[in-house]
């Protein structure tokens, strides 16, 4: 069995394509079950954020990653050429390293962003609920979370709380010059909205209005920000007095259209309206870019801002990469060692059968030996068997974990022939942790 990841991210695909392949929590839960029941993927985890959609799988040797591609094609309704040209695939140690890079924030739009660890944890939990995660992916994601925490504890990669929301506020400041006294409308009361709004408050905005389909959540966020909650249906009117609109809802389609903005712009008498769409799928219809004095930016427009952040953290990036390489190597050795587990167990079992048979034969030949003497004989025979097996077992495990020319499969086949043990198919990995 092998680990594979197929996906796309902000580096390989524009937002217009990424939003077609994005999964809500509900869609991801259903997709995991479909991958298992209809596409033959026994273990899968779907990681879907504003920057990426990735499917991690632990697959039998005969499984083709083309099946994951077919699944993504079906869900996105995209033309095959449009989607496949933007996908990437990693297997084995490269798949492990990629996930650890994601968890550490090195593969994010904003380097070291803190939200990705929570998003990976949520994806991991969702696959547990869907019963589509086995021992190998369980251990992989646990160790990805451990690696991400190490990166943030042992380096400064996550210092300052930089996030997509922070980058959006920096972009706002660069355009307005100063946000002091500005009025801000926040659509959505999720985590990204809160992070962004807190940065806005730190810049001295005069008023933050929060609109959410669930009014109680809008009130809760507004109270934490010292702002004002408004009913969701009233937000078009709030466009008239707002300077900046931050939208980050979980809606499946546009929530803000040109038909909402045109009436507001007439009443604004030429005052510019600054819109930041942090949602994937996008919240704001991109046609509003064509309107006079309306300035719309989405997550892909934040590249210039985050580029400067990344340059300042080059040294931390190198340190994080060392942690990733160390943890990935450790996981890969553990994962390889699992392949020899069944053959080692069967080898020990066969030798124990022989030992017990010989002890029974000896008992029949020596009926007068007392119990104490038999304990000594049994202990000596067990010690002799273990000492005889240890070099062979250690060698099998060493080769399985190493990069030596003789592969684990070749060594296992040789041991099977040498000890006359029937070759056995892939078996589920035991539920054990690396550490």
mmCIF file of N, CA, C and O in Angstrom, residues 23-31 126:
data_model
loop_
_atom_site.group_PDB
_atom_site.id
_atom_site.type_symbol
_atom_site.label_atom_id
_atom_site.label_comp_id
_atom_site.label_asym_id
_atom_site.label_seq_id
_atom_site.Cartn_x
_atom_site.Cartn_y
_atom_site.Cartn_z
ATOM 1 N N UNK A 23 -14.831 22.107 -1.400
ATOM 2 C CA UNK A 23 -15.811 21.286 -0.691
ATOM 3 C C UNK A 23 -16.197 21.975 0.614
ATOM 4 O O UNK A 23 -15.323 22.383 1.381
ATOM 5 N N UNK A 24 -17.480 22.092 0.865
ATOM 6 C CA UNK A 24 -17.940 22.466 2.210
ATOM 7 C C UNK A 24 -17.766 21.242 3.102
ATOM 8 O O UNK A 24 -17.489 20.139 2.619
ATOM 9 N N UNK A 25 -17.947 21.415 4.407
ATOM 10 C CA UNK A 25 -17.833 20.261 5.318
ATOM 11 C C UNK A 25 -18.826 19.165 4.944
ATOM 12 O O UNK A 25 -18.483 17.974 4.947
ATOM 13 N N UNK A 26 -20.043 19.566 4.642
ATOM 14 C CA UNK A 26 -21.060 18.583 4.284
ATOM 15 C C UNK A 26 -20.687 17.859 2.989
ATOM 16 O O UNK A 26 -20.794 16.631 2.891
ATOM 17 N N UNK A 27 -20.223 18.607 1.995
ATOM 18 C CA UNK A 27 -19.831 17.993 0.731
ATOM 19 C C UNK A 27 -18.623 17.084 0.906
ATOM 20 O O UNK A 27 -18.543 16.023 0.279
ATOM 21 N N UNK A 28 -17.696 17.484 1.763
ATOM 22 C CA UNK A 28 -16.515 16.662 2.000
ATOM 23 C C UNK A 28 -16.899 15.345 2.672
ATOM 24 O O UNK A 28 -16.384 14.279 2.312
ATOM 25 N N UNK A 29 -17.814 15.415 3.642
ATOM 26 C CA UNK A 29 -18.262 14.188 4.305
ATOM 27 C C UNK A 29 -18.899 13.216 3.334
ATOM 28 O O UNK A 29 -18.631 12.005 3.358
ATOM 29 N N UNK A 30 -19.755 13.741 2.460
ATOM 30 C CA UNK A 30 -20.389 12.894 1.454
ATOM 31 C C UNK A 30 -19.364 12.378 0.445
ATOM 32 O O UNK A 30 -19.420 11.224 0.006
ATOM 33 N N UNK A 31 -18.401 13.244 0.084
ATOM 34 C CA UNK A 31 -17.381 12.859 -0.878
ATOM 35 C C UNK A 31 -16.494 11.748 -0.365
ATOM 36 O O UNK A 31 -16.098 10.850 -1.124
ATOM 37 N N UNK A 126 -13.197 15.001 10.313
ATOM 38 C CA UNK A 126 -14.296 14.690 9.399
ATOM 39 C C UNK A 126 -14.133 13.289 8.806
ATOM 40 O O UNK A 126 -15.102 12.539 8.666
#
